[in-house]
Coordinates of C-alpha atoms (C1' of nucleotides) in Angstrom, one line a residue:
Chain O
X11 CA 14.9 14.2 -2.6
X12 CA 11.7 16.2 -3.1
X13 CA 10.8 17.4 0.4
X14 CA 6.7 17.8 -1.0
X15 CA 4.7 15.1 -0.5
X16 CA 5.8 13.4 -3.8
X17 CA 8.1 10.5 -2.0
X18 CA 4.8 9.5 -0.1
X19 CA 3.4 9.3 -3.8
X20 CA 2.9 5.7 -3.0
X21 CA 0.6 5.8 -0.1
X22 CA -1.2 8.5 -1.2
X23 CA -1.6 11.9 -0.1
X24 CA -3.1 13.6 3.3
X25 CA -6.4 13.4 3.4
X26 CA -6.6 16.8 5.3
X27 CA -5.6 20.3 3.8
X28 CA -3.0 21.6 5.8
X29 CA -3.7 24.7 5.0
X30 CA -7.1 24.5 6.3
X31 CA -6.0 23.3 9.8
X32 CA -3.5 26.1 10.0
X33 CA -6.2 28.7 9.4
X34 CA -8.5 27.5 11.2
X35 CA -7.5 25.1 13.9
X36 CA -10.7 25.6 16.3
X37 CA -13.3 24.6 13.8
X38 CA -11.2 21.7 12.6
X39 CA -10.8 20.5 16.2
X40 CA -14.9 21.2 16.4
X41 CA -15.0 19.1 13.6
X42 CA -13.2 16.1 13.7
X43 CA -14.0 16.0 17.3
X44 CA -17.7 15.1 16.9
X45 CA -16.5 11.6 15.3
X46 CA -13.9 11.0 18.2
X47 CA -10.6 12.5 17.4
X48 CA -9.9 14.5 20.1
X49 CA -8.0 18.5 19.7
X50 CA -5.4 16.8 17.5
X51 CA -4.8 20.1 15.5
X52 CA -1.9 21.4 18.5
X53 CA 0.1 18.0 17.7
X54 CA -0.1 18.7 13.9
X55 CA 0.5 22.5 13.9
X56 CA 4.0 21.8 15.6
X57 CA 4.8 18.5 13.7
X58 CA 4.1 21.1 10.9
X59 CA 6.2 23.8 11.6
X60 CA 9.1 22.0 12.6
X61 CA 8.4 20.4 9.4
X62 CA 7.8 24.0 7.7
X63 CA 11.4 24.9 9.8
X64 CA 13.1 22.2 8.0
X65 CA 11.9 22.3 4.7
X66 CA 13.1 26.1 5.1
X67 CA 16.6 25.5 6.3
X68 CA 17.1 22.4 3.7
X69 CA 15.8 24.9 1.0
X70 CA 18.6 28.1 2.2
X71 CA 21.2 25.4 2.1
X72 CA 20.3 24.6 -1.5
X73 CA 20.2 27.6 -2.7
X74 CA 23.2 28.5 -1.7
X75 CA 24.8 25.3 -3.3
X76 CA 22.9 26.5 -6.4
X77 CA 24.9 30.3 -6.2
X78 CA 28.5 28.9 -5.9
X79 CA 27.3 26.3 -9.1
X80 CA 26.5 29.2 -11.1
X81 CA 30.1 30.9 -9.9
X82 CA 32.6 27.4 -10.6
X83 CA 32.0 27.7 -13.8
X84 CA 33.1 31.0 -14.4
X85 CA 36.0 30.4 -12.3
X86 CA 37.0 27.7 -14.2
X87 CA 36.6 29.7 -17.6
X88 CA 38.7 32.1 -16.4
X89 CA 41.4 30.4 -15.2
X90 CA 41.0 31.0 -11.6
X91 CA 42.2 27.9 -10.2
X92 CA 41.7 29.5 -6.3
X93 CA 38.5 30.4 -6.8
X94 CA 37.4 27.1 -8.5
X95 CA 39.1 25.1 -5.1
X96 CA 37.6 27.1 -3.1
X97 CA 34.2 26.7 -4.3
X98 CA 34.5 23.2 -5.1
X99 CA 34.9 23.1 -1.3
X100 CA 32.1 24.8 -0.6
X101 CA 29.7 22.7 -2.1
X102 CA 31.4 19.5 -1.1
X103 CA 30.1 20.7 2.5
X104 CA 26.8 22.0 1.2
X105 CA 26.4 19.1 0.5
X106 CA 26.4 17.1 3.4
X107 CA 24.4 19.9 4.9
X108 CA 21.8 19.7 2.3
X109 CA 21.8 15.3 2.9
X110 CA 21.4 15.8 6.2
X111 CA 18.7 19.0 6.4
X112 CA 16.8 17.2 3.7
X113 CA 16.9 14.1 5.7
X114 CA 15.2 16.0 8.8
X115 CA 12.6 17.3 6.6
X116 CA 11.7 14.2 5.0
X117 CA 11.6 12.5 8.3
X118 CA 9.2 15.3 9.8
X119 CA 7.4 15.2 6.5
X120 CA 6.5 11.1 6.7
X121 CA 5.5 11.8 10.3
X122 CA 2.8 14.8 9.5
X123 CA 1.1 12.5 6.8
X124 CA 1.3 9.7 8.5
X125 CA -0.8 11.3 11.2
X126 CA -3.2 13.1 8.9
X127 CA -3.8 9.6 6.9
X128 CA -4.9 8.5 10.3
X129 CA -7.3 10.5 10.9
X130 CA -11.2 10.5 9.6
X131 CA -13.1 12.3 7.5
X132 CA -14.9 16.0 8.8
X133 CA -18.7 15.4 9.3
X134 CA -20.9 17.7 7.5
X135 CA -22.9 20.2 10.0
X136 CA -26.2 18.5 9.2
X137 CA -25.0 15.4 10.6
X138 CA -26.8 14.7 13.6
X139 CA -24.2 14.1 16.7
X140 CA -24.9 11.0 18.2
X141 CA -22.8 8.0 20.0
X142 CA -24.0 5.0 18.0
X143 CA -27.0 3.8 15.6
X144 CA -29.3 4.1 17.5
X145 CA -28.7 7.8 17.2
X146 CA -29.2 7.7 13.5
X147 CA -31.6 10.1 12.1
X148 CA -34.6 8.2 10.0
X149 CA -35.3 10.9 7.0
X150 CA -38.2 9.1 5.6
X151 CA -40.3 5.6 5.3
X152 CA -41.5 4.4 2.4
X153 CA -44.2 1.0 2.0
X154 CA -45.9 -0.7 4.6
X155 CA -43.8 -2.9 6.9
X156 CA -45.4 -6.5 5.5
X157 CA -46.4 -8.8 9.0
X158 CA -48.1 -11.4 8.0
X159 CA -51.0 -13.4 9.4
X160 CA -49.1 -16.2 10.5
X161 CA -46.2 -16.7 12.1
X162 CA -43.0 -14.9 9.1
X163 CA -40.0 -17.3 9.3
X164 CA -36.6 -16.1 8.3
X165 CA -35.1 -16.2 4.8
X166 CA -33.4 -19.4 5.9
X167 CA -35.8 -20.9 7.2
X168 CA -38.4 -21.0 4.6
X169 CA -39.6 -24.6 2.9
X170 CA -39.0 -22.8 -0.5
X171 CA -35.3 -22.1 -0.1
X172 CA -34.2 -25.2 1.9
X173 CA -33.1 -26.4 -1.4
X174 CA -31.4 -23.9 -2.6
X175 CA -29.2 -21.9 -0.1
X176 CA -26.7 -24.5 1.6
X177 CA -25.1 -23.8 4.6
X178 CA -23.2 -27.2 5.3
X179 CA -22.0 -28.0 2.1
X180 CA -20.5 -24.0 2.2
X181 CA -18.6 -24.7 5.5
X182 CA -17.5 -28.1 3.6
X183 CA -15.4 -25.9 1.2
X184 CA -14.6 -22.9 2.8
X185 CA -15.9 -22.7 5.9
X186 CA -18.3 -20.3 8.2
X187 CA -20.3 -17.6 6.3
X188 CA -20.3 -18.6 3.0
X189 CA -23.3 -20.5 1.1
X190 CA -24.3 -22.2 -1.9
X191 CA -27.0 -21.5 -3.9
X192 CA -28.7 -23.8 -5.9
X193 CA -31.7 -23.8 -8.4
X194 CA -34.5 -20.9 -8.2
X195 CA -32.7 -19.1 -5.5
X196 CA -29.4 -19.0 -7.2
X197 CA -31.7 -17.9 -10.0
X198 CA -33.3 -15.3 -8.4
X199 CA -30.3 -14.2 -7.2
X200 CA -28.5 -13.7 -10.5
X201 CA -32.3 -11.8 -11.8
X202 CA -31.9 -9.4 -8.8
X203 CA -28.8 -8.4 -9.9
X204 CA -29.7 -8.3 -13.4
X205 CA -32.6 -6.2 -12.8
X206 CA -30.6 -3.5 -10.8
X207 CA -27.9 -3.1 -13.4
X208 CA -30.6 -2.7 -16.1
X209 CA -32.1 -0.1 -13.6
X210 CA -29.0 1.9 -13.5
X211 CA -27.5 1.3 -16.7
X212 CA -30.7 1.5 -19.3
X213 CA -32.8 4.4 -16.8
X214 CA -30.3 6.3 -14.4
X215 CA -27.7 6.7 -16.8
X216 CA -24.6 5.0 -14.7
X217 CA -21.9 3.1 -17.1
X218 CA -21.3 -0.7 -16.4
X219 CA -18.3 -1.3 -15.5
X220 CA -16.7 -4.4 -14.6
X221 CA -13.2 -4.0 -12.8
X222 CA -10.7 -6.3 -11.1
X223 CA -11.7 -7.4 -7.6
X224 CA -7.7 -8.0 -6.6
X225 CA -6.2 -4.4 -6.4
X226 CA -2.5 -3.2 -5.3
X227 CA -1.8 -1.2 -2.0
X228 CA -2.3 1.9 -3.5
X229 CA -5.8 1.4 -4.3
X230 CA -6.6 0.2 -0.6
X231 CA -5.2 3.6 0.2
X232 CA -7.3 5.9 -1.7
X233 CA -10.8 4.8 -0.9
X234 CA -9.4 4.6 3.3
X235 CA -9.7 0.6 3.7
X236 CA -6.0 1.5 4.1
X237 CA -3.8 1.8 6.5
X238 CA -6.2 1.6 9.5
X239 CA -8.4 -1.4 8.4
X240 CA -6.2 -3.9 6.9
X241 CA -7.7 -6.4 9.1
X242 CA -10.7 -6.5 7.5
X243 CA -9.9 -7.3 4.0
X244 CA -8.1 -10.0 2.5
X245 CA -4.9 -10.1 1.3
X246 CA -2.9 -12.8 -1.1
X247 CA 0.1 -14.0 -0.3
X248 CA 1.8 -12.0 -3.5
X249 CA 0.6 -8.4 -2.0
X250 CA -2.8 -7.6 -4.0
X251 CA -6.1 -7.0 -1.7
X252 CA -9.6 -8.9 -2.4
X253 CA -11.8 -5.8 -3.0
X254 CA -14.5 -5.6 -0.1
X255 CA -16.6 -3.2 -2.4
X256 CA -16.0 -2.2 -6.3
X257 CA -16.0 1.1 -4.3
X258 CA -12.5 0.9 -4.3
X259 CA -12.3 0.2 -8.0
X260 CA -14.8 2.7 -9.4
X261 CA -13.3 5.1 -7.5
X262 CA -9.6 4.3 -7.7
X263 CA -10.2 4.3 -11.9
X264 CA -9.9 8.1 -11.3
X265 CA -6.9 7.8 -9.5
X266 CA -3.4 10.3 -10.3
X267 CA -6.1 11.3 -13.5
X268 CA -6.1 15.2 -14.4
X269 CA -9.8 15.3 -15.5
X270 CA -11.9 17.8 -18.0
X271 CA -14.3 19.6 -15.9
X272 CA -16.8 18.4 -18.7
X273 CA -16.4 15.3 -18.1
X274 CA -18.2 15.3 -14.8
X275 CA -20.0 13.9 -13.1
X276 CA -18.6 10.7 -13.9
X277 CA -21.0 7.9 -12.9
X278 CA -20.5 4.0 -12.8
X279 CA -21.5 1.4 -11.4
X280 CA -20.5 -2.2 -10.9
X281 CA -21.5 -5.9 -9.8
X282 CA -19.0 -7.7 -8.3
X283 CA -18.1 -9.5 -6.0
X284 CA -16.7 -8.3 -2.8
X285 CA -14.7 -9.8 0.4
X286 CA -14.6 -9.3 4.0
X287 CA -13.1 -10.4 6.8
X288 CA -15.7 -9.5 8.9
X289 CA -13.2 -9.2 11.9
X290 CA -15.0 -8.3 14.9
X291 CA -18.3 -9.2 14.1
X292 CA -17.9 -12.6 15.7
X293 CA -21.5 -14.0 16.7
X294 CA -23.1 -11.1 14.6
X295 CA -25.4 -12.5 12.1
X296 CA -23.9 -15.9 12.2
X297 CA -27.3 -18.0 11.3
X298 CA -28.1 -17.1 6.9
X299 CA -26.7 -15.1 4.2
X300 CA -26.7 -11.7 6.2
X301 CA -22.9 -11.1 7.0
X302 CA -20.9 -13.0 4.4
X303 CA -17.6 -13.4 3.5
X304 CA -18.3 -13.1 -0.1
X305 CA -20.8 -11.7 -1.4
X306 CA -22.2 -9.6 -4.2
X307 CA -23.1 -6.3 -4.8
X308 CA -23.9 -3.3 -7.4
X309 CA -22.4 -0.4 -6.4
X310 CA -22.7 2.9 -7.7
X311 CA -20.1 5.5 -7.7
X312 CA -20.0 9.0 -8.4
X313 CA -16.8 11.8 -9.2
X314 CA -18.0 15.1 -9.3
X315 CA -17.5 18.7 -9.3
X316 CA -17.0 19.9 -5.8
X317 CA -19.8 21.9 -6.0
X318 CA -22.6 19.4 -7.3
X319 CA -21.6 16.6 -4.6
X320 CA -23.8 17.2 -2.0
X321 CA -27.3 17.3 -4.4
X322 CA -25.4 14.0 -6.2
X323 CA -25.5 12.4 -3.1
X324 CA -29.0 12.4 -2.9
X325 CA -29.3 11.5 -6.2
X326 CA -27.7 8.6 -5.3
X327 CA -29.9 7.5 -2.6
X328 CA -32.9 8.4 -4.5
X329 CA -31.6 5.6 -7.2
X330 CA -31.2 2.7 -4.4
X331 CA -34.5 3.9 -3.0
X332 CA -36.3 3.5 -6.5
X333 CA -34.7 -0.4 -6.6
X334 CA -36.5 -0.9 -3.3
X335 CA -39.7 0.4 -4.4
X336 CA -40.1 -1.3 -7.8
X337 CA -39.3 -4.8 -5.9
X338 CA -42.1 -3.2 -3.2
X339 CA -39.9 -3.5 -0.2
X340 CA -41.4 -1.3 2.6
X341 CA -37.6 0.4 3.8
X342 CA -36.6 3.5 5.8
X343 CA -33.7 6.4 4.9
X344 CA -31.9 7.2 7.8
X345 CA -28.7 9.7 8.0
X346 CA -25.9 8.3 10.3
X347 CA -25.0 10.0 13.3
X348 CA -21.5 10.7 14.1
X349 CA -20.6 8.0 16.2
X350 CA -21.7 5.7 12.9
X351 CA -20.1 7.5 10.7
X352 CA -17.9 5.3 8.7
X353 CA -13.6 6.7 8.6
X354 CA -14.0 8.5 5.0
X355 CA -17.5 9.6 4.4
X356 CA -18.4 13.2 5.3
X357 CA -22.5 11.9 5.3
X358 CA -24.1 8.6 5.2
X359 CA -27.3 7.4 4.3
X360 CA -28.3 3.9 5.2
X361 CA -31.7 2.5 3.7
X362 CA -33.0 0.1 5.5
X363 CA -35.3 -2.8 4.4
X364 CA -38.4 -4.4 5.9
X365 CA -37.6 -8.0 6.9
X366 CA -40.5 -9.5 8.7
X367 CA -38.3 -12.5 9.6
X368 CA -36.5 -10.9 11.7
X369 CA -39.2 -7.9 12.4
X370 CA -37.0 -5.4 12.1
X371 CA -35.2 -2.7 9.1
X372 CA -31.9 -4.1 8.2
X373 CA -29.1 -1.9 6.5
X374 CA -29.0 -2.8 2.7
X375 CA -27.8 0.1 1.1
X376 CA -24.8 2.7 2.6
X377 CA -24.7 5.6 0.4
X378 CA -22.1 8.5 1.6
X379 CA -20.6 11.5 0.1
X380 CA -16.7 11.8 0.8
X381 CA -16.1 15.4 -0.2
X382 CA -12.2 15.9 -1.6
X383 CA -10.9 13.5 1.2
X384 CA -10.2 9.9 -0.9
X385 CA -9.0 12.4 -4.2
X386 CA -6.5 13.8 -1.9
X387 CA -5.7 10.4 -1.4
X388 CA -5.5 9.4 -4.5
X389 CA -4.8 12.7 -6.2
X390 CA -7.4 13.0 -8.4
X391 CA -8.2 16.6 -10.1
X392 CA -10.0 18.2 -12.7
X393 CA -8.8 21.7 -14.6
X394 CA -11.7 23.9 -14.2
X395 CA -13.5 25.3 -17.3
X396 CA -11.4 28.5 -18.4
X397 CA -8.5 27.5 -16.7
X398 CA -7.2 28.0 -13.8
X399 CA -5.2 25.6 -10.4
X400 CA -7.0 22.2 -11.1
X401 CA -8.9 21.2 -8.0
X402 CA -9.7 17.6 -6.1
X403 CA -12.8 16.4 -7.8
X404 CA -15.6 14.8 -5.0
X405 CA -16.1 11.4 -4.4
X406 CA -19.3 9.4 -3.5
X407 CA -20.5 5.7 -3.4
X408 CA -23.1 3.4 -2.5
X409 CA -24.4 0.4 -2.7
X410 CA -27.4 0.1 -5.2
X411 CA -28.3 -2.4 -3.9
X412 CA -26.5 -5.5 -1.9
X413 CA -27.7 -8.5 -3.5
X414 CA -27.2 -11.0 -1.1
X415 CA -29.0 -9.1 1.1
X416 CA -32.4 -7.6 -1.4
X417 CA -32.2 -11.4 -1.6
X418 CA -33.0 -12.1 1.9
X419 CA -35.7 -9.0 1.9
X420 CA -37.3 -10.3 -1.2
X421 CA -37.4 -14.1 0.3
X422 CA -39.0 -13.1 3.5
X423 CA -41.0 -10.1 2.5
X424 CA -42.7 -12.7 -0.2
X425 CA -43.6 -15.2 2.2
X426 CA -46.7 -17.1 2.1
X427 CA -48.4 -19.5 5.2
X428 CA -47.4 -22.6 3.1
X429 CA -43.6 -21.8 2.9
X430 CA -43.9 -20.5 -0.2
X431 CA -42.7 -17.1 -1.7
X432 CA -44.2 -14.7 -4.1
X433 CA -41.5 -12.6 -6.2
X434 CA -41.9 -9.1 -7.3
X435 CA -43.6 -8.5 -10.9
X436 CA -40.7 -6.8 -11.7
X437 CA -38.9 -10.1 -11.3
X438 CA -41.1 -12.4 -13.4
X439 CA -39.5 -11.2 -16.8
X440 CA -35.7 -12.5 -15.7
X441 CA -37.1 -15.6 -14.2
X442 CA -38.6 -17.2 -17.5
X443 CA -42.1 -15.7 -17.1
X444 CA -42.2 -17.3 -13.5
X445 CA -43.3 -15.6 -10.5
X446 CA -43.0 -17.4 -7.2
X447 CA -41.4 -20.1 -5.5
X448 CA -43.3 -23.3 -4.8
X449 CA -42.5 -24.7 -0.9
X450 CA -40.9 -27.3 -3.0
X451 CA -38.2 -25.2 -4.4
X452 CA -39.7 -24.9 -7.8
X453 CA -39.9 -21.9 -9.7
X454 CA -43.6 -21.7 -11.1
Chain D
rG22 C1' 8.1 -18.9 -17.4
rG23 C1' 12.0 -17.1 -21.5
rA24 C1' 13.7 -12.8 -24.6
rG25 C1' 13.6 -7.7 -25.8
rA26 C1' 11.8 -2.3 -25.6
rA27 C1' 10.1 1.8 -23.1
rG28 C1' 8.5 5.2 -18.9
rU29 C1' 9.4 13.3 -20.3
rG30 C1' 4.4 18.9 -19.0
rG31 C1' -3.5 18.2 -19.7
rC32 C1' -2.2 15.0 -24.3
rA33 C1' 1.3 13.6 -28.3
rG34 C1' 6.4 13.9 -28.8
rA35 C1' 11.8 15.9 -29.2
rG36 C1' 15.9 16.1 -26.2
rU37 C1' 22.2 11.6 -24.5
rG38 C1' 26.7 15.8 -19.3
rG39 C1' 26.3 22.6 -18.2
rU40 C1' 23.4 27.6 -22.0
rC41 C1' 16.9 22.4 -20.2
rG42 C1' 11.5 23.1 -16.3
rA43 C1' 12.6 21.2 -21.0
rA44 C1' 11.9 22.1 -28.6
rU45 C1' 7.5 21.3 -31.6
rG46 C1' 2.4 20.0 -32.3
rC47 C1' -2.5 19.5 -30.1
rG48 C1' -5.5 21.2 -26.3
rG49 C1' -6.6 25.5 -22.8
rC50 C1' -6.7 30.9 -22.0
rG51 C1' -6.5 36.1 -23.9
rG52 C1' -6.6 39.1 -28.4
rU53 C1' -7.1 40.5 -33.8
rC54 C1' -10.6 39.5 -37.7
rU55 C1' -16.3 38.3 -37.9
rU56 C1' -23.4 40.1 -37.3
rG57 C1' -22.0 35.5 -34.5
rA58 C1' -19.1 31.2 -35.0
rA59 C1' -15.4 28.5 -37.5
rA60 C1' -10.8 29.2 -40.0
rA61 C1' -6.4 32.1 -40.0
rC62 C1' -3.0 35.1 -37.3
rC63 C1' -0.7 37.2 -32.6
rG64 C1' 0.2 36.5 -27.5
rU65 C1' 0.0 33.3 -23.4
rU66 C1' -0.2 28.6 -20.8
rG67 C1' 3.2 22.6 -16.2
rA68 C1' 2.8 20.7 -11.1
rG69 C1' 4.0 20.6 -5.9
rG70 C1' 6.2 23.1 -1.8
rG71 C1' 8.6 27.2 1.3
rU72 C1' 8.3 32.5 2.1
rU73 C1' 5.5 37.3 1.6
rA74 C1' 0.0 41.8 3.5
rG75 C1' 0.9 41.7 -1.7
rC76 C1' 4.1 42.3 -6.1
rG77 C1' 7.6 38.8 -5.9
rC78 C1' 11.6 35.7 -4.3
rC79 C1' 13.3 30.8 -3.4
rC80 C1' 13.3 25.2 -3.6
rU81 C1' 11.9 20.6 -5.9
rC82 C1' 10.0 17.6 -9.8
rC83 C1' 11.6 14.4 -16.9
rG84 C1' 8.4 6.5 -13.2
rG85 C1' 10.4 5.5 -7.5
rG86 C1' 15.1 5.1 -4.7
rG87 C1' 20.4 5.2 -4.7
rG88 C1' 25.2 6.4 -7.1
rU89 C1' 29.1 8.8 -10.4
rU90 C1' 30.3 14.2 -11.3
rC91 C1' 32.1 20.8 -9.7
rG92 C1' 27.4 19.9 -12.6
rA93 C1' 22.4 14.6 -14.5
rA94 C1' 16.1 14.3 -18.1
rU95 C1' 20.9 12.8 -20.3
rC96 C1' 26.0 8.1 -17.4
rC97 C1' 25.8 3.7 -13.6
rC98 C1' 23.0 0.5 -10.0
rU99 C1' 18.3 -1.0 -8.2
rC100 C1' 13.1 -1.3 -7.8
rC101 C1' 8.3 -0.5 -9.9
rU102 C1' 5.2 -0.1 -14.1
rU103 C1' 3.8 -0.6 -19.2
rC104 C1' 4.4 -2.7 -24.1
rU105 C1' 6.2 -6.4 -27.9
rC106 C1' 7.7 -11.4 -29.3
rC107 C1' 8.0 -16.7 -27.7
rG108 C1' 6.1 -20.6 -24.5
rC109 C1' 1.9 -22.2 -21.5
rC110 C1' -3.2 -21.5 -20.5
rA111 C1' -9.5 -20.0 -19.2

RNA sequence: GGAGAAGUGGCAGAGUGGUCGAAUGCGGCGGUCUUGAAAACCGUUGAGGGUUAGCGCCCUCCGGGGGUUCGAAUCCCUCCUUCUCCGCCA
């Protein structure tokens, strides 16, 4: 009935103020251009006033409808059994005009938001313009990439983890990129992740959370992983989605909520686990645990004020960055480009660890601010301190760190001639006083 | 899995066919009082959309969708969600 965007309740809201495009179509073509859209704002300025057109015509008919309503009843109080006829008539056809007018609307309606929920996020101006990551922009270094005096092996490859990260008896249950772990490095493992939730939780003043890691549609929607990348995700055969980041959960716990300005920010953060189909990345990173199908990480997220999002964001990536340094893993801080822009984030920073195994920086932290675009989606507000319209609150994420992944760094970075690792001093006190890993295996 | 109950504004909670966008309370905002604050008192206060230079006017919304009726928060159907009890179970 409601011709607003209510019915699409479901699916969320657009992502894009409409308003905004109308006013200024240019800069939002500027905009959205630079990540690859193309002028789409023509195509959506006519879907919208046909829309607008509609919505007007359905909304003369009703109001009509409503006038003769307010008139049948009088007629039938006083006895006017002509005038009563005749106005029962009347709105017998307004009626059918209003079915049909509000059918057109709704129709035109679906079709503007389903083009807007297509669409990506508007890169900030700072963003450097660039076609892929190799455009990225590095910010800043931090440590001494580690290159040993022998030959480094990768993480995989070491004589210390051969007996604890298993490969074939992985593809035994579930196939291609998944792994046991066994012993020290499933122990290590578990003290990474300990250590960066103690980090956050006891120092940088996020609030551990744990949250379901199967979600409905609606979640899926509001953090973007839906509609347009439903491929990479898992889904179970009763409709829920296997979370590929407790992004979607931190952020979705906000979701439909009309928030006290006080309360913000509002930060969390979460280990889990997370799930990926990595579709497309077929004969990427097939050898170790690099691209996994399941994996685990902490991930931070942040709902703020629209005007503190930007400085929270580097918060943020200061906070991964400080993980990295207390484990004394040389990284570098690079802002994506636009043509790596992921669909939903407005900036990115990647951090990028040293892994002399593969002499290179891999990605092991994504931190990006999303501006208003996933609490349109999942309408999410705040009323602002001495009232007032309530406003979309600002989203933001990030990984803090990927565990899998500071694994690997920690593994190869520690690496020693014999096949042996050394582990961070930070480390030693969730690994029973021990600080490296014998080329046996053996925690010592 | 079986049996029940319920979904109303920022929150709590009335309302069972028109006079209801909706009592009342809390919260918010403005004011009186106060050195200031609290308390008390008075007033005010839902959201989304269309239209307008603006004042304003109009439309929609009582979980979603459909139906009955001249007329629905209220009656009927259906779906979703939540809660309670029983059973099973980590």
């Amino acid at each position: 009935m409601p011709i607003t965007a209510r019915h699409l309740k479901a699916r969320g809201l657009p992502m894009h103020d409409i308003r905004m495009i109308r006013d200024n179509p240019d800069a939002f073509d500027a905009a959205i251009g630079r990540v690859g859209a193309g002028a789409v704002s023509a195509g959506i300025l006519a879907l919208d006033e046909a829309r607008r057109g509609a919505i007007g015509a359905s909304e003369a008919a009703q109001a009509a409808r409503n006038a003769a309503s307010k008139l049948v009843g009088k007629a039938k109080a006083d006895g006017d059994e002509a005038e009563f006829q005749r106005l029962r008539a009347l709105m017998g056809d307004k009626k059918e005009e209003i079915a049909r007018l509000e059918e057109e609307a709704r129709r035109l309606d679906t079709q503007l938001h389903d083009m807007l929920l297509g669409l990506p996020n508007l890169p900030l101006g700072d963003v450097p313009d660039g076609a892929d990551e190799d455009d990225n922009r590095e910010i800043r270094r931090w440590g001494e990439p580690k290159v040993p005096g022998f030959q480094p092996k990768e993480h995989f490859e070491l004589a210390a983890v051969q007996a604890g990260m298993d490969f074939a008896t992985a593809a035994k249950l579930s196939g291609s990129r998944f792994v046991v772990l066994r012993g020290a490095v499933a122990r290590l493992h578990r003290a990474l992740a300990q250590f960066m939730l103690d980090v956050h939780v006891n120092e940088n003043g996020l609030t551990e959370t744990i949250t379901p890691v199967l979600v409905r549609e609606e979640a899926m929607y509001g953090t973007n992983q839906l509609p347009k990348f439903a491929e990479d995700s898992y889904q179970t055969t009763n409709g829920w989605w296997l979370i590929p980041t407790s992004e979607v959960t931190l952020t979705n716990t906000v979701r439909e909520e009309m928030l006290d300005e006080a309360a913000l920010p509002i930060r969390m953060c979460a280990h889990s686990q997370c799930f990926r189909s990595e579709a497309g990345s077929a004969g990427k990173d097939t050898s170790g645990m690099l691209r996994q199908h399941q994996f685990e990480k902490v991930e931070m997220v942040s709902i703020t004020h629209p005007d503190r999002s930007l400085e929270e964001h580097d918060r943020m990536t200061r906070l991964a960055e400080d993980i990295l340094q207390r484990l004394g893993l040389a990284y570098r801080t690079v802002v994506l480009c636009t043509g790596d822009l992921g669909f939903g984030a407005r900036k990115t920073h990647d951090i990028e660890v040293w892994l002399p195994g593969q002499d290179t920086y891999r990605e092991i932290s994504s931190i990006s601010v999303c501006g208003d675009f996933q609490a349109r989606r999942m309408n999410a507000r705040f009323r602002p301190q001495g009232g007032g319209k309530p406003e979309y609150v600002h989203t933001l994420n990030g990984s803090g760190l990927a565990v899998g992944r500071c694994l690997i760094a920690v593994l190869e970075n520690g690496q020693q001639a014999d096949g042996s690792v050394d582990l961070p001093g930070v480390l030693h006190g969730y690994l029973g006083g021990n600080s490296r890993i014998g080329a046996d295996g053996v925690l010592s």
